[in-house]
XYZ file of C-alpha atoms in Angstrom:
262
model
C -7.997 22.644 -36.982
C -6.450 20.600 -34.177
C -5.440 23.920 -32.417
C -9.069 25.118 -32.639
C -10.357 21.816 -31.034
C -7.767 22.025 -28.308
C -8.662 25.588 -27.462
C -12.573 24.569 -27.706
C -11.953 21.623 -25.258
C -10.120 23.698 -22.937
C -12.949 26.415 -22.690
C -15.535 23.683 -22.264
C -13.492 22.227 -19.441
C -13.190 25.576 -17.643
C -16.898 26.055 -18.152
C -17.916 22.929 -16.701
C -15.498 23.580 -13.765
C -17.138 26.969 -13.231
C -20.699 25.508 -13.309
C -19.692 22.778 -10.849
C -18.188 25.283 -8.450
C -21.306 27.488 -8.720
C -23.530 24.421 -7.988
C -21.307 23.339 -4.866
C -21.508 26.904 -3.502
C -25.350 26.909 -3.911
C -25.588 23.488 -2.360
C -23.511 24.448 0.666
C -25.593 27.664 1.033
C -28.741 25.416 1.055
C -27.518 23.112 3.742
C -29.154 23.918 7.161
C -26.647 25.309 9.721
C -26.397 23.588 13.028
C -29.158 24.461 15.472
C -28.150 27.125 18.240
C -29.373 28.290 21.416
C -28.671 30.868 24.053
C -29.977 32.738 27.006
C -31.349 35.932 25.427
C -32.697 37.356 22.397
C -34.270 35.194 19.375
C -32.440 32.086 20.425
C -33.184 32.510 24.265
C -35.168 30.246 26.512
C -38.692 31.201 25.209
C -37.662 30.286 21.808
C -35.892 27.010 22.398
C -38.584 24.706 21.240
C -38.803 26.346 17.920
C -34.807 26.138 17.353
C -34.987 22.396 16.633
C -37.538 19.545 16.418
C -35.546 17.752 19.086
C -36.031 20.655 21.451
C -39.793 20.307 21.470
C -39.963 19.302 25.130
C -38.619 22.500 26.132
C -42.028 23.927 25.095
C -44.400 21.178 25.809
C -42.921 19.304 28.740
C -44.896 19.266 31.921
C -42.105 18.312 34.247
C -39.514 21.070 33.352
C -36.612 22.369 35.417
C -35.753 24.655 37.074
C -38.412 25.500 39.565
C -39.145 27.661 42.490
C -38.992 25.596 45.541
C -41.714 27.188 47.667
C -44.120 24.578 48.878
C -42.725 21.227 50.045
C -43.626 18.020 52.039
C -41.184 17.031 54.701
C -40.401 13.233 54.794
C -37.912 10.753 56.118
C -35.831 10.606 52.892
C -32.629 8.391 52.372
C -29.282 10.161 52.713
C -27.268 10.864 49.668
C -24.199 8.763 49.900
C -21.324 10.778 48.003
C -18.257 8.681 46.899
C -16.079 11.205 44.959
C -12.567 10.461 44.081
C -9.745 12.909 43.203
C -9.828 13.539 39.458
C -7.469 15.158 36.804
C -8.464 18.761 36.279
C -9.496 19.627 32.742
C -11.806 22.698 32.429
C -14.117 22.950 29.198
C -15.857 26.040 27.982
C -18.864 24.540 26.348
C -20.106 27.898 24.935
C -22.885 27.790 27.426
C -21.172 27.421 30.692
C -17.748 26.240 32.324
C -17.780 22.214 32.709
C -15.521 19.827 34.184
C -15.901 16.292 32.982
C -15.472 13.515 35.514
C -13.017 10.355 35.429
C -14.708 7.059 36.093
C -15.085 5.937 39.603
C -17.067 8.785 41.345
C -20.726 8.852 42.143
C -23.691 8.741 44.609
C -25.977 6.325 45.936
C -29.468 7.203 46.800
C -31.873 4.578 48.365
C -29.609 1.825 47.008
C -29.610 3.304 43.422
C -25.990 4.011 42.243
C -25.532 6.931 39.888
C -22.056 7.567 38.295
C -20.748 11.174 38.218
C -20.539 12.286 34.487
C -19.777 15.993 35.011
C -20.318 19.240 36.668
C -20.856 22.870 35.427
C -22.012 26.123 36.778
C -24.921 28.614 36.333
C -24.919 32.430 37.107
C -27.308 33.227 38.919
C -28.831 29.985 40.347
C -31.383 28.531 38.034
C -33.407 27.242 41.200
C -35.170 29.445 43.475
C -35.763 28.747 47.200
C -38.804 30.348 48.416
C -38.492 33.015 45.602
C -34.817 33.758 46.171
C -32.236 33.214 43.709
C -28.539 32.462 44.880
C -25.619 34.152 43.343
C -24.567 30.780 41.364
C -25.270 27.012 41.452
C -23.194 23.917 40.570
C -25.077 21.250 38.710
C -23.339 17.832 39.442
C -24.826 15.552 36.789
C -24.966 11.700 37.366
C -26.098 8.700 35.292
C -27.257 5.168 36.625
C -26.644 2.038 34.550
C -30.060 2.265 32.957
C -29.062 5.729 31.450
C -31.334 7.731 34.050
C -30.017 11.168 34.931
C -29.773 12.412 38.733
C -28.578 16.006 39.246
C -27.270 17.259 42.601
C -27.577 21.029 42.701
C -25.136 22.866 45.035
C -26.289 26.576 45.748
C -23.527 29.139 45.953
C -23.693 32.392 48.010
C -21.389 35.308 48.391
C -19.026 34.948 51.273
C -15.461 33.538 51.863
C -13.172 32.479 48.990
C -13.703 28.913 48.070
C -10.652 26.839 47.663
C -12.232 24.259 45.338
C -13.529 26.856 43.121
C -10.234 28.695 42.946
C -8.682 25.382 41.248
C -11.399 25.610 38.588
C -11.878 29.185 38.121
C -8.278 30.087 38.012
C -7.964 27.694 35.057
C -10.727 28.782 32.728
C -9.741 28.355 29.109
C -8.589 31.346 27.356
C -11.427 33.012 25.316
C -11.623 31.094 22.018
C -10.097 27.954 23.490
C -12.604 25.204 24.338
C -10.439 23.389 26.841
C -7.706 23.682 29.547
C -5.875 20.838 31.065
C -3.996 21.413 34.082
C -1.002 18.998 34.283
C -0.380 17.513 37.634
C -3.548 19.025 39.355
C -6.459 16.950 40.607
C -9.547 18.207 42.427
C -11.790 16.169 44.799
C -15.451 17.243 44.432
C -16.253 15.950 47.947
C -14.322 18.885 49.165
C -16.965 21.290 47.548
C -19.872 19.951 49.323
C -21.497 21.554 52.322
C -21.199 19.576 55.692
C -24.941 19.529 55.980
C -26.505 17.533 53.176
C -30.347 17.664 53.692
C -32.093 18.361 50.286
C -35.104 18.918 48.328
C -36.059 16.424 45.647
C -38.536 16.321 42.627
C -38.906 15.071 39.179
C -37.633 17.433 36.490
C -35.691 17.944 33.412
C -32.376 19.118 31.857
C -32.308 22.840 32.195
C -30.815 23.231 28.845
C -31.946 21.813 25.336
C -33.295 19.361 24.635
C -34.855 19.730 28.076
C -35.237 15.936 28.614
C -37.525 14.944 31.330
C -37.535 12.271 34.086
C -34.415 13.629 35.634
C -34.177 12.998 39.387
C -33.179 16.360 41.076
C -31.665 16.742 44.583
C -30.917 20.357 45.489
C -28.944 20.715 48.683
C -30.576 23.040 51.408
C -27.180 24.331 52.601
C -25.317 26.552 50.330
C -21.429 26.851 49.832
C -19.627 30.304 49.640
C -17.610 31.921 46.948
C -16.032 35.407 47.162
C -17.123 38.311 45.198
C -13.927 38.104 43.069
C -14.736 34.350 42.507
C -18.331 35.285 41.389
C -16.962 37.941 39.104
C -14.534 35.640 37.466
C -17.451 33.512 36.449
C -19.930 36.247 35.522
C -17.349 38.172 33.134
C -17.407 34.966 31.105
C -21.158 34.084 31.469
C -23.280 37.120 32.861
C -26.445 35.190 32.683
C -26.619 31.397 31.881
C -29.892 30.654 34.024
C -33.106 29.309 32.409
C -36.223 31.014 34.045
C -38.123 28.894 36.586
C -40.947 26.645 35.025
C -44.537 25.644 36.169
C -44.741 22.871 38.650
C -47.877 21.492 36.967
C -48.934 19.618 40.187
C -45.442 18.072 41.098
C -44.910 17.356 44.648
C -41.486 18.582 46.081
C -40.168 16.422 49.020
C -37.806 17.717 51.668
C -35.545 15.961 54.174
C -36.688 16.942 57.785
C -33.477 18.672 58.652
C -33.843 22.340 58.580
C -31.754 24.518 56.179
C -28.778 26.325 57.656
């Protein structure tokens, strides 16, 4: 009798364990997967707003970026005062671009407003169009002020001579499947990447990736820097197309410094 009770108890414990396991599997399957977005197909830019409720602005926003800079108003605008310090080189593959996060202490001042450099990343081809033309690539230098407001400086990249600043970054992409690559003993100075002439276009826009948050202050430098075809290929092998299509102006005014583009 005792043996029968022991066997029955053991079978019941096994049965309960199997039921619990089945419930846990069903629960896990029912949990929503993290939202995903990309630059093509069913999760591409035209579908971003439907991917997650927090991405709604990608579809309904009226001041979205990027834009085609085709009609501007020339004005006396304050110069961008760049103050970039050498920083340790750690290259991150975000799954959407190659990015370098900034160490504290670098930034820009525009019209008396200071913005701290947060990170910079790249798009291929350029997201912005200038009079309808897309450049080979663009670097977006992302800054934030004390109020949490964002300012992005866009540096256009065209095919030309090898770029020594980009060499340090592009030669140290993380291996595929690895999110980050730290280069011991190496520092980079973003100031060396900037063109000598720093006139710009400026407008109110948004992030160019989800959640497409608006009220981002944009400064697109009018003078492009160069990169060799080999360097452009280095990036495009990893990211052949990570550029959002241009968005409607919706009445926005694009201001331009009076210096003419090079």
